[in-house]
Amino acid sequence: MTLHDDAVRVLKDWTAPDAPDGAQEQLRLDYLDHLVSHRDGLWRSCLPAHLTASAVVVDPVQGRVLLTLHPKVGRWLQMGGHCEPEDGTLAAAALREATEESGIPGLRLLGDDGGGPVPVRLDRHRVRCTGRGRPENVHLDVQYVALAPAGAEASISEESLDLRWFGYGALPELTDRSVRELVALARLTTG
């Protein structure tokens, strides 16, 4: 199974969270349409849009979330980024990104009752990922929750200006609505 096949399977099988406006279901359908239209729809080279994978790292025992201060965006975000050829699944891409950017070994993605990782949210946003002076692209982000092992210590990577743990109810001011919604879902799903 290719990464493209896995992404189609994940999105077909995923049940969008109940929302009065149906926005998550519409994003799911838009992502699937994108993948049908673009066999390269998971790669950075697919313009103007491509799928990405991310994971918010949480420590439910201590009631905290790890966020990175992104150098290009200037905001506190979850860990994530572009899919790579060695990623066999979207979940593997999200876990690789979370591990690389947090420096925490032993992260585990939250799964469904069958034990496999499942996304908790989708987010479409504009970003410049092809360099300065280039037009903005659209990231079609598939978002997971990563559970940190007990006593996890984060280590900042070169992809971040800062990396910090925050209490669920004490997110920094430079955190946008989509990250706040992702953290709220993570808190809800991890008890």
Tab-separated table of C-alpha atoms in Angstrom:
chain	number	residue	atom	x	y	z
A	1	MET	CA	0.000	0.000	0.000
A	2	THR	CA	1.351	3.416	-0.944
A	3	LEU	CA	1.191	6.512	1.230
A	4	HIS	CA	-1.431	7.862	-1.178
A	5	ASP	CA	-3.523	4.693	-0.725
A	6	ASP	CA	-3.182	4.953	3.057
A	7	ALA	CA	-4.290	8.605	3.031
A	8	VAL	CA	-7.372	7.746	0.971
A	9	ARG	CA	-8.178	4.838	3.312
A	10	VAL	CA	-7.718	6.968	6.448
A	11	LEU	CA	-9.958	9.733	5.138
A	12	LYS	CA	-12.615	7.346	3.848
A	13	ASP	CA	-12.722	5.491	7.182
A	14	TRP	CA	-12.548	8.594	9.399
A	15	THR	CA	-15.732	9.835	10.987
A	16	ALA	CA	-15.640	13.590	11.281
A	17	PRO	CA	-16.434	14.875	14.781
A	18	ASP	CA	-19.969	16.124	15.217
A	19	ALA	CA	-20.113	19.801	14.448
A	20	PRO	CA	-23.184	21.907	13.848
A	21	ASP	CA	-21.687	23.465	10.716
A	22	GLY	CA	-20.371	20.225	9.178
A	23	ALA	CA	-16.994	21.857	8.493
A	24	GLN	CA	-14.894	18.797	9.381
A	25	GLU	CA	-16.972	16.543	7.111
A	26	GLN	CA	-16.620	19.050	4.274
A	27	LEU	CA	-12.840	19.141	4.784
A	28	ARG	CA	-12.742	15.330	4.718
A	29	LEU	CA	-14.560	15.329	1.376
A	30	ASP	CA	-12.330	18.120	0.015
A	31	TYR	CA	-9.181	16.201	1.009
A	32	LEU	CA	-10.478	13.067	-0.719
A	33	ASP	CA	-11.294	15.071	-3.869
A	34	HIS	CA	-7.770	16.490	-3.783
A	35	LEU	CA	-6.249	13.000	-3.577
A	36	VAL	CA	-8.441	11.728	-6.440
A	37	SER	CA	-7.347	14.679	-8.599
A	38	HIS	CA	-3.663	14.613	-7.583
A	39	ARG	CA	-1.739	11.362	-7.405
A	40	ASP	CA	1.113	13.496	-5.965
A	41	GLY	CA	-1.248	15.206	-3.512
A	42	LEU	CA	0.863	14.343	-0.452
A	43	TRP	CA	4.110	15.892	-1.644
A	44	ARG	CA	5.419	19.415	-1.129
A	45	SER	CA	5.823	19.702	-4.900
A	46	CYS	CA	2.047	19.427	-5.416
A	47	LEU	CA	0.888	23.008	-5.805
A	48	PRO	CA	-1.061	24.930	-4.820
A	49	ALA	CA	-2.091	22.398	-2.111
A	50	HIS	CA	-0.845	19.190	-0.498
A	51	LEU	CA	-1.589	17.031	2.534
A	52	THR	CA	0.551	17.356	5.650
A	53	ALA	CA	0.504	15.455	8.947
A	54	SER	CA	0.802	16.762	12.490
A	55	ALA	CA	0.382	15.701	16.093
A	56	VAL	CA	-0.216	17.625	19.267
A	57	VAL	CA	1.961	16.119	22.013
A	58	VAL	CA	0.165	15.788	25.344
A	59	ASP	CA	0.992	14.581	28.823
A	60	PRO	CA	-2.487	13.791	30.195
A	61	VAL	CA	-1.159	12.778	33.625
A	62	GLN	CA	0.231	16.269	34.199
A	63	GLY	CA	-2.492	18.012	32.150
A	64	ARG	CA	-0.133	19.671	29.727
A	65	VAL	CA	0.577	20.077	26.029
A	66	LEU	CA	3.886	20.632	24.219
A	67	LEU	CA	3.901	23.414	21.619
A	68	THR	CA	6.593	24.751	19.326
A	69	LEU	CA	7.118	28.404	18.438
A	70	HIS	CA	7.296	28.175	14.654
A	71	PRO	CA	9.958	30.452	13.102
A	72	LYS	CA	8.072	31.185	9.849
A	73	VAL	CA	4.630	31.622	11.388
A	74	GLY	CA	5.607	33.277	14.679
A	75	ARG	CA	2.929	31.339	16.567
A	76	TRP	CA	2.775	28.406	18.965
A	77	LEU	CA	1.775	25.279	17.037
A	78	GLN	CA	1.609	21.503	17.297
A	79	MET	CA	4.456	19.465	15.757
A	80	GLY	CA	4.030	18.588	12.106
A	81	GLY	CA	4.990	19.042	8.519
A	82	HIS	CA	5.434	17.524	5.100
A	83	CYS	CA	5.214	13.856	4.276
A	84	GLU	CA	8.457	12.163	3.236
A	85	PRO	CA	8.999	9.204	0.869
A	86	GLU	CA	9.934	6.923	3.794
A	87	ASP	CA	6.601	7.559	5.553
A	88	GLY	CA	4.452	4.496	4.956
A	89	THR	CA	1.317	6.054	6.446
A	90	LEU	CA	-0.070	9.445	7.410
A	91	ALA	CA	0.178	8.353	11.045
A	92	ALA	CA	3.864	7.499	10.541
A	93	ALA	CA	4.475	10.967	9.073
A	94	ALA	CA	2.748	12.630	12.041
A	95	LEU	CA	4.696	10.510	14.535
A	96	ARG	CA	8.023	11.161	12.771
A	97	GLU	CA	7.401	14.922	12.775
A	98	ALA	CA	6.320	14.933	16.436
A	99	THR	CA	9.375	12.920	17.474
A	100	GLU	CA	11.827	15.027	15.439
A	101	GLU	CA	10.441	18.357	16.605
A	102	SER	CA	9.888	17.431	20.262
A	103	GLY	CA	13.028	15.348	20.783
A	104	ILE	CA	10.903	12.895	22.795
A	105	PRO	CA	11.428	9.200	22.055
A	106	GLY	CA	8.586	6.778	22.685
A	107	LEU	CA	5.664	8.967	21.629
A	108	ARG	CA	2.506	6.996	20.847
A	109	LEU	CA	-0.348	8.170	18.652
A	110	LEU	CA	-3.834	7.911	20.081
A	111	GLY	CA	-5.745	5.108	18.413
A	112	ASP	CA	-9.205	3.857	17.866
A	113	ASP	CA	-10.719	0.821	19.590
A	114	GLY	CA	-8.918	-1.400	17.062
A	115	GLY	CA	-5.570	-0.015	18.194
A	116	GLY	CA	-4.622	1.895	15.037
A	117	PRO	CA	-3.904	5.625	15.119
A	118	VAL	CA	-6.758	7.819	13.954
A	119	PRO	CA	-6.842	11.546	13.228
A	120	VAL	CA	-8.816	13.791	15.558
A	121	ARG	CA	-9.156	16.831	13.309
A	122	LEU	CA	-8.465	18.302	9.881
A	123	ASP	CA	-7.246	21.836	9.246
A	124	ARG	CA	-6.775	23.714	5.965
A	125	HIS	CA	-4.473	26.721	6.151
A	126	ARG	CA	-2.280	28.903	3.950
A	127	VAL	CA	1.483	28.878	4.386
A	128	ARG	CA	4.681	29.670	2.497
A	129	CYS	CA	6.559	26.383	2.328
A	130	THR	CA	8.421	26.930	-0.950
A	131	GLY	CA	10.560	29.878	0.167
A	132	ARG	CA	10.416	33.642	0.334
A	133	GLY	CA	8.994	35.457	-2.633
A	134	ARG	CA	6.972	32.427	-3.702
A	135	PRO	CA	3.180	32.297	-3.567
A	136	GLU	CA	1.402	30.827	-0.579
A	137	ASN	CA	0.398	27.174	-0.663
A	138	VAL	CA	-2.398	25.405	1.123
A	139	HIS	CA	-1.686	22.726	3.708
A	140	LEU	CA	-4.402	20.126	4.081
A	141	ASP	CA	-3.333	19.019	7.547
A	142	VAL	CA	-4.368	15.697	9.067
A	143	GLN	CA	-4.016	16.056	12.845
A	144	TYR	CA	-3.339	13.362	15.464
A	145	VAL	CA	-2.766	13.273	19.229
A	146	ALA	CA	0.589	11.956	20.482
A	147	LEU	CA	0.864	10.727	24.062
A	148	ALA	CA	4.158	11.496	25.786
A	149	PRO	CA	5.684	8.800	28.001
A	150	ALA	CA	5.886	9.450	31.750
A	151	GLY	CA	8.614	11.927	32.644
A	152	ALA	CA	9.142	13.001	29.024
A	153	GLU	CA	11.675	15.768	28.532
A	154	ALA	CA	11.473	17.803	25.348
A	155	SER	CA	14.512	18.922	23.387
A	156	ILE	CA	14.266	21.857	20.991
A	157	SER	CA	15.104	21.211	17.340
A	158	GLU	CA	16.499	23.563	14.715
A	159	GLU	CA	12.976	23.826	13.277
A	160	SER	CA	11.740	25.802	16.284
A	161	LEU	CA	12.376	29.130	18.006
A	162	ASP	CA	11.147	27.714	21.316
A	163	LEU	CA	9.547	24.573	22.697
A	164	ARG	CA	7.510	24.524	25.921
A	165	TRP	CA	4.964	22.607	27.950
A	166	PHE	CA	1.756	24.510	28.746
A	167	GLY	CA	-1.153	23.593	30.987
A	168	TYR	CA	-4.311	22.794	29.011
A	169	GLY	CA	-5.948	25.940	30.355
A	170	ALA	CA	-2.862	28.158	30.058
A	171	LEU	CA	-2.070	28.271	26.347
A	172	PRO	CA	0.072	31.224	25.258
A	173	GLU	CA	-1.440	34.289	23.629
A	174	LEU	CA	0.203	33.528	20.275
A	175	THR	CA	-1.861	30.357	19.799
A	176	ASP	CA	-4.507	30.514	17.096
A	177	ARG	CA	-8.049	29.155	17.214
A	178	SER	CA	-7.262	25.965	15.280
A	179	VAL	CA	-4.518	24.943	17.743
A	180	ARG	CA	-6.817	25.738	20.678
A	181	GLU	CA	-9.485	23.487	19.129
A	182	LEU	CA	-6.935	20.707	18.591
A	183	VAL	CA	-5.749	20.946	22.214
A	184	ALA	CA	-9.368	20.867	23.440
A	185	LEU	CA	-9.985	17.691	21.403
A	186	ALA	CA	-6.773	16.133	22.730
A	187	ARG	CA	-7.820	16.918	26.300
A	188	LEU	CA	-11.266	15.450	25.695
A	189	THR	CA	-9.980	12.261	24.065
A	190	THR	CA	-7.270	11.567	26.648
A	191	GLY	CA	-9.515	12.062	29.684
